[in-house]
Amino acid sequence: MVEDATLVQDDVDFRAIHRRFLELNQARLERTREALTERQRGFLALLPLLFEVNHPLLPGFVSKYAPAGVAAYQPDRTTLHLARRLAKSFQYQSRTRKFDPILAIYLMGSPGSVAFSSRSDLDIWVCHDPSLTQSELEMLQRKAVGVEAFAAALELEAHIFLVDSERFRRGELQDLSSESSGSAQHYLLLEEFYRTGILVAGYFPLWWLVPPEREADYERFVEEVKRRRFVHARDYIDFGSLTQLPAEEFFGAALWQLSKGIDSPYKSVLKLLLIEAYASEYPAIDLLSLTFKKAVYAGTADLAKLDPYVMMLEKVDAYLSSRQEPLRLELARRCFYFKIDERLSRFPPDAELDWRRELLRDLSRSWGWSRADLMLMDVRDSWKVHRVAEERRVLFEALSASYRFLSDFARQHAGLAMISQRDLTVLGRKLYAAFERKPGKLELLNQGITGDLLETHLTLHEVIDEDFHSTWSLYLGVVTPENTVVETPVRRARSVLEILAWCYFNRILDRRTALAVYSRGNWLTTLDIKAVVDRLHSRFPTAELQHGDLSDFAGPARLTQSELYVNVGVQALDAFGLPKGRVVAGRADPLSYGVSARNMVLSLDLLLVTSWHEVMTHRYSGGRGLMECLCTYLKWSPPSGGQRPPELTAFGLSAYRGNTVANRVAELLRDIVDCFYDGKRHAEHRYLIAMERGYFILYFEGDAVRYRELENLNTLFRYLAAPQPRYTSVVFDRHALRETVLPLIYEYNQPGIVQFFYRTIRDEAEVYVLDERGALFHQRLPFHDADTLLSHYSLFFESVLNRINFLMQEGETVRAAEGLEFHALRRDGAGHWRVDRRAGAFQRTGRQYFHLQVLVDVDEQQATVFTLYCNGREFSTLEFGNQLFEAVAKHVIALRKSGQAYPIYITDISLSRAVLGRGGVENKVQTVHFLNYKRRIEELLNRALQQHG
């Protein structure tokens, strides 16, 4: 006990220390009152009384059973008078209570400091007895909400937090400050409370009586003070000591402030830099609260030296000066200046001169700020694009430096590495989403920097370079073509839409802004520009995208809004020489318009807004541009994610059928989304679009969207005929190939089924076969009657499908087709194509068939070797060489009783593994392989047959 006795020195005058803190507290409370309006002062006076009593006509009344009574509080006459003005029937009855549920009421944060004004908010701690029940706490919380509403009616933003000091001391707390992130900042919040807290009524904090040099022995010192009865147990509240500040708190607090600083930099940068300064000293931290306590114990009574915000700035100033970071230091000083909100370049009447202004003036002089500097600071609300862009760059560098420091701090403390990586990733995404430049991304300049960037007049100029490429320049104000030589544009872009979107989302223009337009040939008018601005306003009415919750950045960025602007900024129909309003002959599809099959989609501007609060524009031209646009749009919504892309609407100027073109594009987009996001396997679909005289195929490889260009119909047929490693069908755009039967037969396409379609054209049959994986076989051949045609194909499929079913590849059985269907194509009375299902058994009437089997192999030199069996007779390349097919043809003619040279049809083909492997289909054989060989060999046989017929 000898050691404990030395903890409390006899020369410590607790009464004197207590008196000093109370005098300082009273001075701060008076400064808080002075900063408020008369009505707001009334709120501050009434605040403890509203928690002292329950009166039905006073603000915050909940129930007569709600906890009421503030320890050591006695309202003065002024307060009682204010209460009676609110409730004439109110009478205060002083009574002796054995139990006070409210132990103390504190202001916390900026009140009483140079940073506080009538526009500041109030954080209020209502400290209650730990024994209150849950029901009592709920009533107390409802009372607090009512008191906040009373403050709001007086144009005072108040945040009341209920505090249980015992739970707080154990680290169990909720959000106790509108500027904190809650329990993750227990010690730092306590540190801020000890240097900024102002006692309004109730018990004082026991921390006042613990000398600075005893902070490390806080618990033992307090026990000794209690044991020796230097203080009464009901005179104080013990919130605990500052002896332990874990690294996790610095990380969490910096993370919180850095996140806030991205959206509202001037409110958070100074606090962020203070936490960074603390972390740089970890673990031996020179806390401002202890510096404050030392000054009070030393007898300092100068409010300026003890001002929490001045002390914070001095700490940050010393930290950044030691690191030789002048740009961040100047930014910190600007943040301080803006927080004080006193405009020193303006000279108020003498009556308005106060201590805040004098203190700020002395500081600005010590920084070396000139009157020009002050004037620039004082017009921040009217800063325009150039100044805001420069400030944005400084803020990004400052916040990035803090982010790097935070990352280094986490790496230096092994305990943080695991818990911090996710938070760092999320924060890094938010930081770089807000500031990073990348192609197509629009810079959002005004993130809490200035009040208004709106311009009353803007001018757009189209510039044509020597290669006849068009670009657009934006000028502030009215700038004629003659003045563009001396004026500097604030932005240049490939498209007028990019410039308008940049202006709109940065709130440089709105519907009231007057826009002058100088375009080539004067074909883009101010009415056109106004229509685009109206569309932006309609689709994105608030233009506020930079604020968002950190949870938005926990996953990959996704699209939240999208819009497509078609042919904005191009002279659309002039390119075709089509007069306005004229309808031409030929196809009406804007993607393949008229007899010349022109694509009327000349330009596309894709505007995207993401969940990371980024705005992007992408410019595309022509047919390939449309496909690139589709790919860009679809890649944001991988089909495997199970979510459809957000609706993409399209807009076109009404002149020159712009709405028609835009509606066509919008229709195409909807159909494509329905195709690939219909709940089925997206990999089974290919989407075909007809454009001009060619075609595009859109498809997915995994989640990657791709497209392929096909120049004409023959190229398309070759593409559709290619073997597929897996089943893929083709979905036809509603305007594509409507004059053909292809869209119709693909509607019947099914995986695992071989489907045979035919139609007759005079003495020919046009045959289409969709095999089990969706590959298309197409052929024209002589037609005699349906049974003959279907019978010979039935024989062929019967043999081939059985052969495939038993074929072994790489030790695995390759699955063959599961079924076979035959369909006839015919036109109905209206001229539309229809499908008739045919039975699978056919009479063998008409021509007599010989059984003709073909074996295909390759020799050592990879040359193709054929062996044909005709009614049991063998013919091979080895025997007949180049005369093989002539020999077979002669044999067939000799067997025919009539001797006629009608076509020869193959009834069976066998392909060796060597042949199939050379086919390049990943060793997966399918029916189309056999059909292609069938056609090739039949053509050779029938050519030889005609020569010998």
XYZ file of N, CA and C in Angstrom, residues 763-945:
549
model
N -38.535 -28.526 -110.309
C -38.037 -29.908 -110.341
C -36.844 -30.109 -109.404
N -36.728 -29.224 -108.434
C -35.640 -29.351 -107.453
C -36.209 -29.328 -106.041
N -35.446 -29.905 -105.160
C -35.759 -29.852 -103.723
C -34.636 -29.096 -103.019
N -35.012 -28.151 -102.169
C -34.027 -27.453 -101.342
C -34.099 -28.058 -99.953
N -32.989 -28.609 -99.525
C -32.917 -29.376 -98.287
C -32.159 -28.582 -97.228
N -32.707 -28.568 -96.023
C -32.034 -27.984 -94.856
C -32.026 -29.050 -93.767
N -30.861 -29.272 -93.190
C -30.752 -30.209 -92.081
C -30.091 -29.491 -90.909
N -30.750 -29.479 -89.760
C -30.155 -29.018 -88.505
C -29.774 -30.250 -87.712
N -28.460 -30.398 -87.466
C -28.053 -31.625 -86.788
C -28.179 -31.470 -85.278
N -27.704 -32.489 -84.560
C -27.922 -32.544 -83.123
C -27.248 -31.416 -82.349
N -26.282 -30.728 -82.956
C -25.631 -29.594 -82.288
C -25.951 -28.268 -82.948
N -26.948 -28.245 -83.825
C -27.388 -27.002 -84.423
C -26.645 -26.591 -85.662
N -25.726 -27.408 -86.188
C -25.047 -27.088 -87.439
C -26.008 -27.275 -88.607
N -25.918 -26.364 -89.577
C -26.863 -26.366 -90.700
C -26.226 -26.979 -91.943
N -26.953 -27.908 -92.549
C -26.574 -28.449 -93.848
C -27.611 -27.971 -94.856
N -27.135 -27.477 -95.998
C -28.036 -26.926 -97.014
C -27.623 -27.459 -98.384
N -28.618 -27.898 -99.170
C -28.300 -28.477 -100.477
C -29.520 -28.406 -101.395
N -29.252 -28.189 -102.681
C -30.288 -28.324 -103.708
C -29.996 -29.579 -104.517
N -31.039 -30.336 -104.808
C -30.844 -31.567 -105.563
C -32.115 -31.859 -106.359
N -32.003 -32.669 -107.403
C -33.174 -32.970 -108.231
C -34.290 -33.593 -107.411
N -35.518 -33.226 -107.743
C -36.674 -33.717 -106.980
C -37.602 -34.511 -107.910
N -37.913 -35.736 -107.487
C -38.842 -36.576 -108.234
C -40.156 -36.713 -107.478
N -40.076 -37.137 -106.237
C -41.255 -37.169 -105.384
C -40.771 -37.175 -103.939
N -41.664 -36.843 -103.005
C -41.287 -36.683 -101.603
C -40.828 -37.994 -100.986
N -41.528 -39.103 -101.298
C -41.135 -40.367 -100.677
C -39.736 -40.784 -101.090
N -39.401 -40.555 -102.364
C -38.057 -40.908 -102.818
C -37.008 -40.104 -102.064
N -37.230 -38.807 -101.954
C -36.281 -37.935 -101.260
C -36.148 -38.336 -99.800
N -37.287 -38.496 -99.135
C -37.248 -38.769 -97.699
C -36.757 -40.189 -97.420
N -37.064 -41.103 -98.325
C -36.638 -42.488 -98.107
C -35.127 -42.606 -98.145
N -34.494 -41.967 -99.122
C -33.036 -42.128 -99.219
C -32.334 -41.432 -98.047
N -32.859 -40.286 -97.596
C -32.264 -39.640 -96.429
C -32.543 -40.438 -95.164
N -33.698 -41.096 -95.106
C -34.000 -41.927 -93.953
C -33.014 -43.074 -93.835
N -32.706 -43.705 -94.982
C -31.704 -44.770 -94.975
C -30.342 -44.252 -94.528
N -29.989 -43.096 -95.057
C -28.676 -42.525 -94.733
C -28.581 -42.204 -93.235
N -29.580 -41.536 -92.690
C -29.523 -41.164 -91.271
C -29.541 -42.392 -90.377
N -30.299 -43.409 -90.771
C -30.346 -44.625 -89.969
C -28.961 -45.239 -89.822
N -28.230 -45.276 -90.927
C -26.885 -45.858 -90.887
C -25.916 -44.963 -90.116
N -25.930 -43.673 -90.435
C -24.941 -42.742 -89.866
C -25.154 -42.553 -88.373
N -26.413 -42.396 -87.973
C -26.656 -42.155 -86.548
C -26.274 -43.364 -85.705
N -26.502 -44.544 -86.212
C -26.044 -45.736 -85.491
C -24.532 -45.782 -85.428
N -23.892 -45.372 -86.532
C -22.430 -45.392 -86.568
C -21.860 -44.404 -85.534
N -22.437 -43.212 -85.491
C -21.959 -42.214 -84.521
C -22.173 -42.727 -83.101
N -23.274 -43.378 -82.878
C -23.614 -43.834 -81.541
C -22.598 -44.831 -81.005
N -21.975 -45.583 -81.886
C -21.007 -46.588 -81.456
C -19.562 -46.142 -81.622
N -19.387 -44.927 -82.109
C -18.023 -44.453 -82.358
C -17.350 -44.087 -81.034
N -16.159 -44.546 -80.870
C -15.417 -44.245 -79.646
C -14.368 -43.183 -79.948
N -14.269 -42.180 -79.072
C -13.268 -41.135 -79.238
C -12.528 -40.960 -77.922
N -11.249 -41.069 -77.954
C -10.399 -40.858 -76.783
C -10.881 -41.680 -75.576
N -11.357 -42.888 -75.840
C -11.786 -43.750 -74.748
C -13.168 -43.436 -74.220
N -13.892 -42.468 -74.822
C -15.225 -42.125 -74.347
C -16.227 -42.337 -75.467
N -17.418 -42.736 -75.107
C -18.466 -42.908 -76.103
C -19.051 -41.558 -76.442
N -19.069 -41.228 -77.720
C -19.640 -39.971 -78.158
C -21.130 -40.155 -78.339
N -21.878 -39.329 -77.697
C -23.330 -39.471 -77.730
C -23.867 -39.010 -79.075
N -24.716 -39.819 -79.666
C -25.276 -39.492 -80.972
C -26.577 -38.738 -80.782
N -27.221 -38.475 -81.916
C -28.510 -37.804 -81.876
C -29.536 -38.679 -81.172
N -30.445 -38.026 -80.486
C -31.472 -38.746 -79.736
C -32.741 -38.941 -80.550
N -32.834 -38.305 -81.715
C -34.046 -38.445 -82.503
C -33.872 -37.879 -83.893
N -34.869 -38.146 -84.738
C -34.819 -37.720 -86.135
C -36.203 -37.230 -86.525
N -36.275 -36.067 -87.164
C -37.547 -35.496 -87.576
C -37.481 -35.091 -89.048
N -38.612 -35.212 -89.741
C -38.727 -34.777 -91.137
C -39.857 -33.752 -91.235
N -39.595 -32.664 -91.955
C -40.564 -31.590 -92.088
C -40.620 -31.115 -93.532
N -41.821 -30.837 -93.979
C -42.008 -30.220 -95.293
C -42.333 -28.748 -95.093
N -41.784 -27.887 -95.943
C -42.024 -26.448 -95.905
C -42.987 -26.081 -97.032
N -44.023 -25.310 -96.701
C -44.986 -24.904 -97.728
C -45.486 -23.502 -97.389
N -46.010 -22.835 -98.370
C -46.623 -21.520 -98.161
C -48.127 -21.682 -97.933
N -48.663 -20.849 -97.024
C -50.101 -20.869 -96.818
C -50.770 -19.888 -97.775
N -52.074 -19.688 -97.596
C -52.814 -18.827 -98.495
C -52.351 -17.393 -98.476
N -51.764 -16.952 -97.376
C -51.282 -15.570 -97.265
C -49.843 -15.427 -97.732
N -49.247 -16.527 -98.200
C -47.871 -16.463 -98.680
C -46.824 -16.660 -97.605
N -47.254 -17.032 -96.392
C -46.304 -17.247 -95.304
C -45.862 -18.711 -95.270
N -44.598 -18.904 -94.924
C -44.069 -20.253 -94.849
C -44.596 -20.969 -93.611
N -44.939 -22.230 -93.796
C -45.418 -23.073 -92.705
C -44.653 -24.387 -92.715
N -44.674 -25.096 -91.566
C -43.956 -26.360 -91.414
C -44.963 -27.482 -91.179
N -44.846 -28.566 -91.994
C -45.672 -29.758 -91.812
C -44.775 -30.902 -91.374
N -45.093 -31.496 -90.259
C -44.316 -32.642 -89.754
C -44.638 -33.874 -90.587
N -43.603 -34.620 -91.041
C -43.776 -35.839 -91.821
C -43.418 -37.045 -90.959
N -44.129 -38.151 -91.208
C -43.855 -39.379 -90.458
C -42.471 -39.916 -90.810
N -41.955 -40.762 -89.951
C -40.603 -41.251 -90.158
C -40.488 -42.451 -91.080
N -41.597 -43.102 -91.459
C -41.548 -44.270 -92.352
C -42.052 -43.870 -93.729
N -41.325 -44.237 -94.786
C -41.687 -43.815 -96.141
C -41.727 -45.037 -97.063
N -42.661 -45.012 -98.003
C -42.740 -46.085 -98.988
C -41.637 -45.910 -100.019
N -41.072 -46.996 -100.406
C -39.988 -46.922 -101.390
C -40.546 -47.063 -102.796
N -41.346 -46.102 -103.158
C -41.881 -46.074 -104.510
C -40.950 -45.281 -105.383
N -41.144 -45.360 -106.656
C -40.303 -44.577 -107.572
C -39.010 -45.284 -107.840
N -37.960 -44.564 -107.797
C -36.641 -45.085 -108.186
C -36.151 -46.169 -107.251
N -35.455 -47.150 -107.828
C -34.867 -48.212 -107.025
C -33.510 -47.757 -106.513
N -33.245 -47.997 -105.222
C -31.975 -47.587 -104.638
C -31.027 -48.761 -104.555
N -29.783 -48.521 -104.908
C -28.709 -49.457 -104.610
C -28.106 -49.056 -103.266
N -27.696 -50.062 -102.519
C -27.022 -49.755 -101.254
C -25.602 -49.309 -101.576
N -25.288 -48.050 -101.302
C -23.983 -47.477 -101.640
C -23.329 -46.961 -100.366
N -22.300 -47.685 -99.920
C -21.585 -47.319 -98.697
C -20.222 -46.754 -99.059
N -19.800 -45.719 -98.316
C -18.510 -45.074 -98.560
C -17.697 -45.112 -97.269
N -16.420 -45.514 -97.383
C -15.456 -45.453 -96.288
C -14.417 -44.407 -96.635
N -14.153 -43.504 -95.712
C -13.199 -42.419 -95.960
C -12.071 -42.529 -94.943
N -10.831 -42.490 -95.467
C -9.658 -42.591 -94.595
C -8.563 -41.716 -95.200
N -7.403 -41.652 -94.527
C -6.239 -40.942 -95.069
C -5.042 -41.877 -95.003
N -4.122 -41.732 -95.973
C -2.924 -42.578 -95.966
C -1.799 -41.893 -95.215
N -0.562 -42.473 -95.343
C 0.582 -41.948 -94.599
C 0.928 -40.520 -95.007
N 0.611 -40.130 -96.230
C 0.886 -38.771 -96.708
C -0.308 -37.838 -96.470
N -1.262 -38.305 -95.685
C -2.461 -37.526 -95.348
C -3.342 -37.243 -96.563
N -3.207 -38.044 -97.597
C -4.097 -37.940 -98.751
C -5.358 -38.749 -98.470
N -6.502 -38.250 -98.960
C -7.779 -38.924 -98.706
C -7.897 -40.198 -99.540
N -8.333 -41.269 -98.899
C -8.513 -42.566 -99.552
C -9.983 -42.948 -99.424
N -10.626 -43.219 -100.554
C -12.030 -43.616 -100.577
C -12.147 -45.109 -100.912
N -13.104 -45.753 -100.236
C -13.502 -47.115 -100.585
C -15.019 -47.136 -100.668
N -15.552 -47.535 -101.828
C -16.998 -47.559 -102.030
C -17.464 -48.999 -102.250
N -18.622 -49.321 -101.626
C -19.232 -50.630 -101.806
C -20.611 -50.424 -102.433
N -20.764 -50.919 -103.646
C -22.028 -50.783 -104.368
C -22.630 -52.166 -104.562
N -23.701 -52.432 -103.783
C -24.336 -53.751 -103.824
C -23.330 -54.871 -103.610
N -22.394 -54.627 -102.683
C -21.404 -55.646 -102.337
C -20.121 -55.555 -103.126
N -20.078 -54.859 -104.250
C -18.868 -54.731 -105.070
C -18.005 -53.614 -104.508
N -16.689 -53.880 -104.348
C -15.760 -52.908 -103.756
C -15.055 -52.110 -104.848
N -14.995 -50.797 -104.642
C -14.218 -49.884 -105.490
C -13.373 -49.013 -104.549
N -12.066 -48.916 -104.817
C -11.215 -48.136 -103.909
C -10.251 -47.262 -104.691
N -9.756 -46.265 -104.014
C -8.738 -45.387 -104.601
C -7.488 -46.187 -104.925
N -7.182 -47.185 -104.082
C -5.980 -47.979 -104.310
C -6.047 -48.708 -105.651
N -7.261 -49.101 -106.065
C -7.416 -49.851 -107.311
C -7.597 -48.939 -108.512
N -8.420 -47.905 -108.348
C -8.795 -47.100 -109.512
C -8.164 -45.705 -109.545
N -7.547 -45.281 -108.425
C -6.905 -43.972 -108.423
C -7.886 -42.865 -108.729
N -7.497 -41.949 -109.643
C -8.347 -40.815 -109.994
C -9.584 -41.206 -110.781
N -9.634 -42.475 -111.261
C -10.777 -42.930 -112.049
C -11.820 -43.644 -111.191
N -11.697 -43.490 -109.868
C -12.567 -44.227 -108.952
C -14.043 -43.924 -109.226
N -14.416 -42.647 -109.269
C -15.835 -42.291 -109.370
C -16.403 -42.614 -110.762
N -15.560 -42.542 -111.807
C -16.013 -42.959 -113.132
C -16.329 -44.459 -113.140
N -15.493 -45.222 -112.419
C -15.704 -46.674 -112.370
C -17.008 -47.010 -111.658
N -17.270 -46.334 -110.572
C -18.509 -46.582 -109.823
C -19.710 -46.180 -110.662
N -19.614 -45.016 -111.353
C -20.738 -44.544 -112.176
C -21.059 -45.554 -113.278
N -20.040 -46.079 -113.939
C -20.261 -47.082 -114.991
C -20.952 -48.307 -114.422
N -20.522 -48.702 -113.231
C -21.090 -49.890 -112.612
C -22.579 -49.670 -112.286
N -22.913 -48.469 -111.783
C -24.307 -48.167 -111.440
C -25.180 -48.182 -112.685
N -24.681 -47.561 -113.775
C -25.466 -47.518 -115.017
C -25.699 -48.934 -115.545
N -24.682 -49.744 -115.393
C -24.803 -51.120 -115.887
C -25.833 -51.894 -115.077
N -25.962 -51.575 -113.797
C -26.916 -52.288 -112.956
C -28.351 -51.843 -113.195
N -28.516 -50.576 -113.654
C -29.868 -50.061 -113.836
C -30.498 -50.667 -115.094
N -31.719 -51.149 -114.960
C -32.399 -51.766 -116.082
C -32.652 -50.766 -117.185
N -32.960 -49.525 -116.776
C -33.256 -48.509 -117.788
C -32.013 -47.899 -118.373
N -30.918 -48.017 -117.649
C -29.669 -47.403 -118.075
C -29.659 -45.888 -117.966
N -30.672 -45.328 -117.270
C -30.736 -43.872 -117.145
C -29.716 -43.351 -116.133
N -29.353 -42.071 -116.360
C -28.312 -41.459 -115.514
C -28.929 -40.523 -114.484
N -30.010 -40.999 -113.822
C -30.537 -40.143 -112.745
C -29.583 -40.226 -111.549
N -29.686 -39.263 -110.604
C -28.647 -39.099 -109.578
C -28.425 -40.337 -108.718
N -27.174 -40.448 -108.276
C -26.772 -41.496 -107.340
C -26.814 -40.917 -105.922
N -27.359 -41.661 -104.956
C -27.417 -41.210 -103.571
C -26.696 -42.215 -102.677
N -25.908 -41.705 -101.748
C -25.158 -42.535 -100.797
C -26.068 -42.867 -99.623
N -26.036 -44.110 -99.210
C -26.885 -44.545 -98.101
C -26.123 -44.755 -96.805
N -24.779 -44.739 -96.858
C -24.002 -44.926 -95.613
C -22.599 -44.403 -95.829
N -22.046 -43.761 -94.813
C -20.663 -43.269 -94.844
C -20.007 -43.639 -93.520
N -18.759 -44.058 -93.609
C -17.946 -44.320 -92.427
C -16.684 -43.480 -92.523
N -16.424 -42.655 -91.483
C -15.251 -41.779 -91.453
C -14.279 -42.302 -90.415
N -13.028 -42.423 -90.786
C -12.023 -42.913 -89.840
C -11.692 -41.837 -88.810
N -11.030 -42.280 -87.732
C -10.636 -41.325 -86.711
C -9.647 -40.306 -87.251
N -8.815 -40.735 -88.145
C -7.839 -39.813 -88.727
C -8.545 -38.687 -89.476
N -9.609 -39.035 -90.194
C -10.378 -38.022 -90.924
C -11.085 -37.083 -89.956
N -11.697 -37.631 -88.934
C -12.439 -36.811 -87.977
C -11.518 -35.890 -87.188
N -10.354 -36.406 -86.782
C -9.409 -35.572 -86.050
C -8.947 -34.401 -86.883
N -8.756 -34.612 -88.172
C -8.326 -33.549 -89.066
C -9.428 -32.512 -89.267
N -10.668 -32.863 -88.883
C -11.765 -31.922 -89.038
C -11.742 -30.785 -88.044
N -10.915 -30.872 -87.011
C -10.788 -29.759 -86.078
C -12.013 -29.513 -85.235
N -12.662 -30.532 -84.727
C -13.863 -30.355 -83.905
C -13.660 -30.978 -82.536
N -12.433 -30.915 -82.035
C -12.111 -31.421 -80.716
C -12.500 -32.893 -80.565
N -12.308 -33.660 -81.672
C -12.578 -35.096 -81.670
C -14.031 -35.432 -81.327
N -14.939 -34.519 -81.602
C -16.356 -34.779 -81.361
C -17.079 -34.779 -82.699
N -17.408 -35.960 -83.154
C -18.027 -36.100 -84.461
C -19.514 -35.802 -84.359
N -20.071 -35.275 -85.456
C -21.500 -35.001 -85.493
C -22.017 -35.233 -86.901
N -23.326 -35.197 -87.038
C -23.974 -35.586 -88.286
C -23.532 -34.739 -89.461
N -23.296 -33.452 -89.242
C -22.957 -32.584 -90.366
C -21.670 -33.015 -91.050
N -20.733 -33.636 -90.321
C -19.527 -34.154 -90.963
C -19.887 -35.141 -92.068
N -20.783 -36.051 -91.758
C -21.180 -37.087 -92.707
C -21.980 -36.496 -93.864
N -22.815 -35.517 -93.573
C -23.589 -34.881 -94.633
C -22.682 -34.153 -95.627
N -21.656 -33.497 -95.095
C -20.735 -32.777 -95.991
C -19.988 -33.748 -96.904
N -19.540 -34.876 -96.343
C -18.880 -35.874 -97.181
C -19.873 -36.497 -98.165
N -21.077 -36.696 -97.727
C -22.114 -37.235 -98.612
C -22.297 -36.333 -99.837
N -22.448 -35.031 -99.577
C -22.648 -34.104 -100.687
C -21.433 -34.070 -101.612
N -20.244 -34.031 -101.027
C -19.018 -33.953 -101.837
C -18.865 -35.172 -102.741
N -19.089 -36.371 -102.171
C -18.895 -37.600 -102.944
C -20.007 -37.770 -103.972
N -21.254 -37.399 -103.593
C -22.352 -37.486 -104.550
C -22.128 -36.562 -105.732
N -21.578 -35.354 -105.467
C -21.291 -34.447 -106.572
C -20.273 -35.058 -107.530
N -19.238 -35.733 -106.994
C -18.221 -36.358 -107.840
C -18.824 -37.534 -108.624
N -19.660 -38.308 -107.927
C -20.271 -39.460 -108.602
C -21.221 -39.022 -109.712
N -22.060 -38.025 -109.407
C -23.059 -37.595 -110.390
C -22.432 -36.841 -111.554
N -21.309 -36.176 -111.309
C -20.593 -35.551 -112.425
C -20.069 -36.638 -113.369
N -19.511 -37.690 -112.762
C -19.032 -38.808 -113.591
C -20.194 -39.514 -114.281
N -21.328 -39.582 -113.597
C -22.508 -40.224 -114.160
C -23.004 -39.485 -115.397
